[in-house]
Amino acid sequence: MTTLVLVSHPQLADSTSQQFLKESLPSTGVKWEHIEGQQALDVDQEQAQLRQADRIIFQFPLYWYAAPAGLKTWEDTVLTRTFVYGDHRYPLAGKELGIVVTTGMPQQAFQRGGAEGLTLDAALAPLAALAHRARMTWLPVFPIYQFGYLEEPEKLQLVIDYQRYLTQRQPDSLANRQDWFAQQLPGMVANLPTEQQATGKLIASVFDQNREQLDQLTDTLAMIKEQEDD
Amino acid sequence: MTTLVLVSHPQLADSTSQQFLKESLPSTGVKWEHIEGQQALDVDQEQAQLRQADRIIFQFPLYWYAAPAGLKTWEDTVLTRTFVYGDHRYPLAGKELGIVVTTGMPQQAFQRGGAEGLTLDAALAPLAALAHRARMTWLPVFPIYQFGYLEEPEKLQLVIDYQRYLTQRQPDSLANRQDWFAQQLPGMVANLPTEQQATGKLIASVFDQNREQLDQLTDTLAMIKEQEDD
């Protein structure tokens, strides 16, 4: 699977959250582009890399309840009508559209009666409508609230969750999570310092055992359910 | 009352609807600005004219369920946090925010199950949230669907409705409409060609008589209601 991450931020170098996300990118399978970093938008090239991607991610800070002007410029320029739905061809159909959005306000501000008075889903409705029009699959939004206040363990969790959002099969089910971790673990263990290799391998083998046990439990549960249904 | 109309359109000269609206502007009380027509956005000047206006209108075609990138650039540049709600000062509080939006799709496309799958209100939620944050009064949206298909009588109606949206007191009640027409009629009649002056004056006097009759009817209704409430 190929994921295209389109980042919109007017001052990327000054953004600690965007720099953190950039360093958290998975090592393979992801193409990353900074929209405002392009000298001029090459429409053909942008459209070509959209065609090649299976999952497209718009990543940006929320400015006035929407993406920064840079992403809107990109939309207005690259997403011509002819490209998106002209001649009844839908080159983006079936691709997934995900949104990674950072906000300076906490989660509870984005609800009816909260300080912002609307949900993130409501704010991002225009992008969801775009996905709908292009016959793309809209992924649940990946919000990062108040990055500056995150503690170290929360940041480590964010790295994993972010990588999963970019590359794990959807929906975010237990089975898909397990598959994702099973793919990642050998590489993670191989990258550990020598003195931690033994521990790493132990963790990997326990993970595999747990997975097998879980599969057995799932089978048992299915059998019980079958009998109940009789 | 002063109204500031901020127009966002990347190719204003090519837009028949925007040219039509420009020619339909009321002769007084309205300041008009084309955002993309500015060489560079002068933040101080933009903020100053926002402070001076009683009603602010964003006017644009709907591109991907939002305003064109030009308006978003203006928002991200001019509407600094410090200006809108810094130090607990809200310089835009109490001002009205209206949206004049043109769409290439018909009205019935903008509903659940319609071709676009979302209402104009839902698409414009980010702008409504901005008004909320700035403590402005959100006016009902003024949509213009498929301008190119309008017949001549519909266009004449549009001129009046547009002028009322820009300058008539809100809400759009019968009393406020009457007041607005009473203010406009003498000027309209004065501008008529000589041979139509007599007809114009006749219309104006009939309008005044109707108004008086309506006032009497309203009084009578109020009296009846009072007796019923006893």
XYZ file of C-alpha atoms in Angstrom:
460
model
C 0.000 0.000 0.000
C 1.236 3.510 -0.872
C 0.293 6.481 1.269
C 0.658 10.080 0.147
C 0.941 12.628 2.960
C 0.217 16.183 1.833
C 1.245 18.614 4.566
C -0.075 22.166 4.588
C 1.595 24.616 6.952
C 2.758 28.157 6.142
C 5.797 27.907 8.487
C 6.669 24.257 8.657
C 10.131 24.714 10.164
C 8.652 26.577 13.149
C 6.045 23.924 13.896
C 7.168 21.474 16.585
C 4.180 19.209 15.972
C 4.813 18.999 12.209
C 8.527 18.377 12.760
C 7.634 15.645 15.256
C 5.236 14.018 12.762
C 7.855 14.206 10.036
C 10.347 12.371 12.232
C 7.644 9.832 13.117
C 6.999 8.794 9.505
C 7.174 5.063 8.764
C 10.400 4.168 6.951
C 8.666 2.719 3.893
C 5.447 3.013 1.914
C 4.904 6.720 2.496
C 5.431 9.668 0.180
C 5.561 13.019 1.976
C 5.064 16.465 0.427
C 4.958 19.952 1.893
C 2.466 21.898 -0.206
C 3.747 25.400 0.621
C 7.278 24.118 0.029
C 6.634 23.726 -3.713
C 7.906 26.622 -5.812
C 4.863 26.279 -8.053
C 2.234 23.562 -8.058
C 2.878 21.143 -10.933
C -0.697 20.049 -11.623
C 0.234 17.043 -13.778
C 2.726 15.761 -11.240
C 0.350 16.299 -8.320
C -2.423 14.468 -10.142
C -0.035 11.648 -11.074
C 0.996 11.028 -7.479
C -2.650 11.100 -6.395
C -3.366 8.366 -8.945
C -0.487 6.274 -7.606
C -1.507 6.489 -3.929
C -3.911 4.094 -2.223
C -4.354 6.351 0.793
C -4.159 10.147 0.708
C -3.608 12.131 3.901
C -4.195 15.865 4.317
C -2.162 16.984 7.326
C -2.462 20.522 8.718
C -3.139 22.758 11.693
C -6.728 23.975 11.999
C -6.871 27.695 11.092
C -10.308 29.256 11.434
C -11.990 25.873 11.430
C -10.441 24.767 8.149
C -7.142 23.862 6.517
C -4.632 26.679 5.904
C -4.976 28.627 2.647
C -2.144 26.553 1.158
C -4.255 23.389 1.041
C -7.226 25.302 -0.406
C -4.959 26.697 -3.129
C -3.812 23.138 -3.817
C -7.457 21.937 -3.984
C -8.544 24.797 -6.267
C -5.536 24.227 -8.551
C -4.914 20.463 -8.643
C -8.430 19.100 -8.203
C -9.914 20.286 -11.467
C -13.430 19.109 -12.202
C -12.186 17.251 -15.266
C -9.701 15.356 -13.127
C -12.023 14.465 -10.251
C -15.230 13.539 -12.064
C -15.006 14.600 -15.694
C -16.283 12.284 -18.429
C -17.636 9.945 -15.738
C -14.099 8.857 -14.893
C -13.287 8.931 -11.209
C -9.528 8.334 -10.876
C -9.665 8.753 -7.078
C -12.568 6.351 -6.559
C -11.947 3.763 -3.870
C -8.846 5.509 -2.498
C -8.918 6.456 1.172
C -8.821 10.068 2.377
C -7.527 10.659 5.899
C -7.122 13.914 7.818
C -4.397 14.533 10.402
C -5.336 17.797 12.065
C -3.617 19.598 14.937
C -5.516 22.068 17.103
C -4.461 24.528 19.749
C -7.695 23.945 21.644
C -8.498 20.837 23.710
C -10.869 18.086 22.601
C -13.750 19.299 24.787
C -13.808 22.661 22.956
C -15.055 20.915 19.815
C -18.588 20.034 20.775
C -21.956 21.722 21.044
C -21.640 24.158 23.926
C -17.839 23.949 23.871
C -15.624 26.997 23.337
C -15.512 26.441 19.564
C -19.174 25.450 19.280
C -18.728 22.868 16.523
C -17.239 19.411 16.178
C -14.111 18.720 14.144
C -16.308 16.551 11.905
C -18.563 19.555 11.237
C -15.585 21.818 10.553
C -14.159 19.286 8.102
C -17.481 18.656 6.310
C -16.246 20.372 3.106
C -13.353 17.894 2.856
C -15.698 14.976 3.550
C -17.973 16.263 0.780
C -14.978 16.397 -1.537
C -14.185 12.750 -0.703
C -17.834 11.888 -1.364
C -17.790 13.675 -4.738
C -14.568 11.921 -5.762
C -16.014 8.565 -4.585
C -13.205 8.173 -2.058
C -13.502 6.442 1.298
C -13.428 8.916 4.169
C -11.332 7.717 7.107
C -12.161 8.733 10.685
C -10.263 11.974 11.370
C -6.950 11.721 13.265
C -6.936 14.753 15.598
C -3.948 15.890 17.668
C -5.120 18.271 20.369
C -2.627 20.631 22.017
C 0.554 18.854 20.967
C 2.636 21.223 23.114
C 1.115 19.819 26.303
C 1.737 16.127 25.509
C 3.957 14.182 27.946
C 6.688 11.853 26.701
C 4.619 8.621 26.970
C 1.751 10.292 25.087
C 4.170 11.317 22.353
C 5.456 7.743 22.037
C 1.864 6.556 21.743
C 1.268 9.242 19.113
C 4.141 7.913 16.976
C 2.574 4.443 16.889
C -0.975 5.698 16.327
C 0.201 8.046 13.585
C 2.133 5.297 11.806
C -0.900 3.028 12.044
C -3.143 5.776 10.630
C -0.804 6.138 7.673
C -0.190 2.475 6.879
C -2.488 0.064 8.768
C -5.355 -1.582 6.918
C -8.737 -0.032 7.686
C -10.987 -0.328 9.631
C -8.979 -0.002 12.833
C -10.082 -3.410 14.149
C -8.214 -5.658 16.580
C -7.372 -8.080 13.764
C -5.952 -5.297 11.572
C -3.977 -3.874 14.489
C -2.497 -7.278 15.233
C -1.501 -7.798 11.611
C 0.123 -4.378 11.558
C 2.134 -5.007 14.736
C 3.129 -8.464 13.520
C 4.565 -6.839 10.376
C 6.362 -4.115 12.331
C 7.808 -6.097 15.246
C 10.663 -7.944 13.462
C 11.952 -4.648 12.038
C 11.632 -2.889 15.410
C 13.513 -5.678 17.180
C 16.248 -5.715 14.510
C 16.791 -1.988 15.103
C 17.270 -2.366 18.870
C 20.774 -1.986 20.395
C 22.588 -5.345 20.836
C 22.059 -5.481 24.596
C 18.270 -5.168 24.131
C 17.984 -7.683 21.287
C 17.230 -10.609 23.635
C 14.436 -8.664 25.372
C 13.071 -7.578 22.028
C 12.926 -11.130 20.723
C 11.234 -12.254 23.929
C 8.554 -9.569 23.501
C 8.045 -10.606 19.871
C 7.624 -14.260 20.798
C 5.180 -13.419 23.629
C 3.238 -11.290 21.121
C 3.046 -14.251 18.736
C 1.904 -16.587 21.515
C -0.778 -14.101 22.622
C -1.954 -13.799 19.039
C -2.306 -17.587 18.772
C -4.165 -17.741 22.080
C -6.443 -14.954 20.895
C -7.156 -16.823 17.661
C -8.071 -19.913 19.688
C -10.298 -17.859 22.001
C -12.009 -16.338 18.972
C -12.648 -19.820 17.579
C -14.025 -21.011 20.929
C -16.302 -17.981 21.160
C -17.550 -18.586 17.634
C -18.369 -22.211 18.577
C -20.254 -21.135 21.709
C -22.187 -18.578 19.697
C -23.046 -21.194 17.085
C -24.508 -23.466 19.744
C -26.499 -20.570 21.218
C -27.933 -19.765 17.827
C -29.165 -23.362 17.417
C -25.254 51.717 8.202
C -22.003 50.803 6.428
C -21.624 47.491 4.611
C -18.275 46.069 3.546
C -18.434 43.584 0.664
C -15.330 41.416 0.381
C -15.365 39.559 -2.925
C -13.177 36.523 -3.462
C -12.808 35.249 -7.010
C -9.594 34.258 -8.808
C -10.830 35.554 -12.212
C -13.307 38.286 -11.440
C -13.395 39.781 -14.936
C -14.474 36.429 -16.404
C -17.314 35.917 -13.929
C -20.672 37.045 -15.314
C -22.373 36.589 -11.936
C -19.765 38.687 -10.094
C -19.900 41.402 -12.761
C -23.691 41.405 -12.482
C -23.533 41.732 -8.696
C -20.990 44.540 -8.977
C -23.335 46.471 -11.271
C -26.203 45.768 -8.856
C -24.516 47.397 -5.869
C -26.546 50.056 -4.042
C -25.292 53.551 -4.867
C -24.474 54.484 -1.272
C -23.497 52.891 2.031
C -21.459 50.038 0.563
C -17.701 49.591 0.361
C -16.619 46.933 -2.159
C -13.258 45.169 -2.298
C -11.896 42.410 -4.500
C -9.534 40.386 -2.319
C -7.468 38.832 -5.114
C -7.271 42.275 -6.718
C -5.040 43.583 -3.903
C -1.346 43.592 -4.750
C -0.586 42.612 -1.156
C -2.940 42.426 1.803
C -2.478 45.474 4.027
C -3.421 43.947 7.370
C -3.818 47.261 9.221
C -6.011 48.721 6.515
C -8.119 45.561 6.222
C -8.633 45.493 9.979
C -9.488 49.213 10.000
C -12.246 48.833 7.420
C -13.627 45.823 9.309
C -13.860 48.011 12.424
C -15.714 50.700 10.473
C -18.309 48.372 8.938
C -21.611 47.443 10.566
C -22.247 44.561 8.190
C -19.529 42.448 6.560
C -20.288 40.342 3.481
C -18.115 37.548 2.131
C -19.055 37.049 -1.519
C -17.644 34.181 -3.561
C -18.292 31.145 -5.746
C -18.328 27.822 -3.917
C -15.167 25.878 -4.785
C -14.979 22.429 -3.239
C -17.629 23.281 -0.676
C -15.797 26.353 0.613
C -14.658 29.836 -0.361
C -11.810 30.135 -2.897
C -8.264 30.049 -1.554
C -8.120 33.858 -1.772
C -10.624 34.345 1.046
C -8.860 31.737 3.193
C -5.571 33.578 2.643
C -7.322 36.779 3.706
C -8.715 35.050 6.825
C -5.364 33.499 7.769
C -3.591 36.860 7.249
C -5.993 39.566 8.401
C -7.913 37.776 11.148
C -5.094 37.361 13.630
C -6.043 35.920 16.990
C -4.953 39.152 18.672
C -7.295 41.146 16.459
C -10.355 38.892 16.745
C -10.308 37.967 20.444
C -7.004 38.974 21.987
C -6.920 40.614 25.432
C -10.658 39.960 25.748
C -11.354 42.713 23.237
C -13.732 41.738 20.461
C -13.672 44.542 17.867
C -16.073 42.657 15.558
C -18.636 41.884 18.264
C -22.200 42.756 17.296
C -21.366 43.314 13.624
C -23.280 41.200 11.116
C -21.608 38.612 8.873
C -23.410 37.718 5.649
C -22.448 35.263 2.921
C -23.310 35.725 -0.761
C -22.403 32.444 -2.417
C -22.832 31.393 -6.025
C -23.008 27.731 -6.979
C -22.958 25.910 -10.281
C -25.283 23.246 -8.902
C -29.029 23.720 -8.292
C -30.586 24.166 -4.859
C -31.826 20.572 -4.634
C -28.224 19.276 -4.873
C -27.489 20.727 -1.455
C -29.411 18.430 0.825
C -29.072 14.997 2.323
C -29.354 12.579 -0.586
C -28.718 15.357 -3.124
C -25.841 15.279 -5.578
C -23.581 17.216 -3.225
C -24.726 15.395 -0.108
C -24.503 18.354 2.258
C -26.374 21.612 2.833
C -24.832 24.997 2.120
C -25.170 25.689 5.851
C -23.065 22.598 6.594
C -20.476 23.590 3.988
C -20.240 27.079 5.480
C -20.040 25.890 9.093
C -16.397 27.012 9.418
C -17.388 30.597 8.561
C -20.330 30.444 10.983
C -17.911 29.223 13.679
C -15.652 32.180 12.903
C -18.608 34.560 13.341
C -19.417 32.824 16.634
C -15.811 33.155 17.853
C -15.725 36.849 16.917
C -19.118 37.364 18.598
C -20.637 38.517 15.332
C -24.235 37.999 14.245
C -24.521 35.372 11.496
C -27.013 36.350 8.790
C -28.969 33.718 6.849
C -26.860 32.812 3.798
C -27.726 34.480 0.477
C -27.272 31.734 -2.141
C -27.364 32.274 -5.907
C -27.849 28.944 -7.653
C -26.902 28.573 -11.321
C -26.797 32.273 -12.202
C -26.283 31.410 -15.875
C -29.754 29.897 -16.115
C -31.633 32.869 -14.597
C -34.265 34.560 -16.765
C -34.496 38.358 -17.013
C -37.308 38.757 -14.414
C -35.364 36.546 -11.979
C -32.299 38.709 -12.484
C -34.296 41.869 -11.748
C -35.582 40.217 -8.579
C -32.009 39.267 -7.715
C -30.888 42.902 -7.915
C -33.506 43.941 -5.355
C -32.919 40.958 -3.057
C -29.159 41.487 -3.214
C -29.443 45.176 -2.400
C -31.740 44.360 0.504
C -29.279 41.718 1.784
C -26.538 44.331 1.749
C -28.386 47.258 3.281
C -31.789 46.353 4.748
C -32.179 46.138 8.518
C -32.279 42.541 9.805
C -34.259 40.371 10.362
C -35.900 40.269 6.935
C -39.386 41.027 8.324
C -42.269 42.683 6.486
C -41.821 45.874 8.526
C -38.100 46.050 7.712
C -38.789 45.381 4.037
C -41.384 48.148 3.926
C -39.032 50.605 5.583
C -36.324 49.693 3.092
C -38.603 50.156 0.065
C -39.950 53.424 1.470
C -36.365 54.701 1.658
C -35.492 53.509 -1.849
C -38.631 54.505 -3.781
C -38.138 58.299 -4.020
C -34.619 57.826 -5.395
C -35.796 55.134 -7.839
C -38.598 57.350 -9.105
C -36.276 60.356 -9.466
C -33.981 58.255 -11.672
C -36.738 57.260 -14.077
C -36.876 58.805 -17.607
C -39.174 61.859 -17.807
C -41.974 60.017 -19.614
C -42.148 57.414 -16.788
C -42.004 59.904 -13.904
C -45.800 60.148 -13.613
C -46.185 56.361 -13.449
C -43.350 56.165 -10.922
C -44.969 58.734 -8.662
C -48.284 56.897 -8.902
C -46.609 53.620 -7.831
C -44.916 55.414 -4.938
C -48.190 56.897 -3.714
C -50.017 53.541 -3.993
C -47.168 51.987 -2.005
C -47.591 54.627 0.717
C -51.371 54.070 0.821
C -50.905 50.297 1.074
C -48.436 50.802 3.881
C -50.936 52.928 5.800
C -53.686 50.367 5.243
C -51.338 47.624 6.416
C -50.513 49.607 9.552
C -54.251 49.971 10.249
C -54.823 46.250 9.651
C -51.963 45.426 12.025
C -53.512 47.663 14.686
C -56.937 46.034 14.184
C -55.397 42.553 14.442
C -53.617 43.549 17.628
C -56.916 44.780 19.109
C -58.711 41.526 18.206
C -55.881 39.518 19.727
C -56.055 41.615 22.907
C -59.769 40.862 23.296
C -59.150 37.156 22.705
C -56.471 37.111 25.404
C -58.874 38.631 27.947
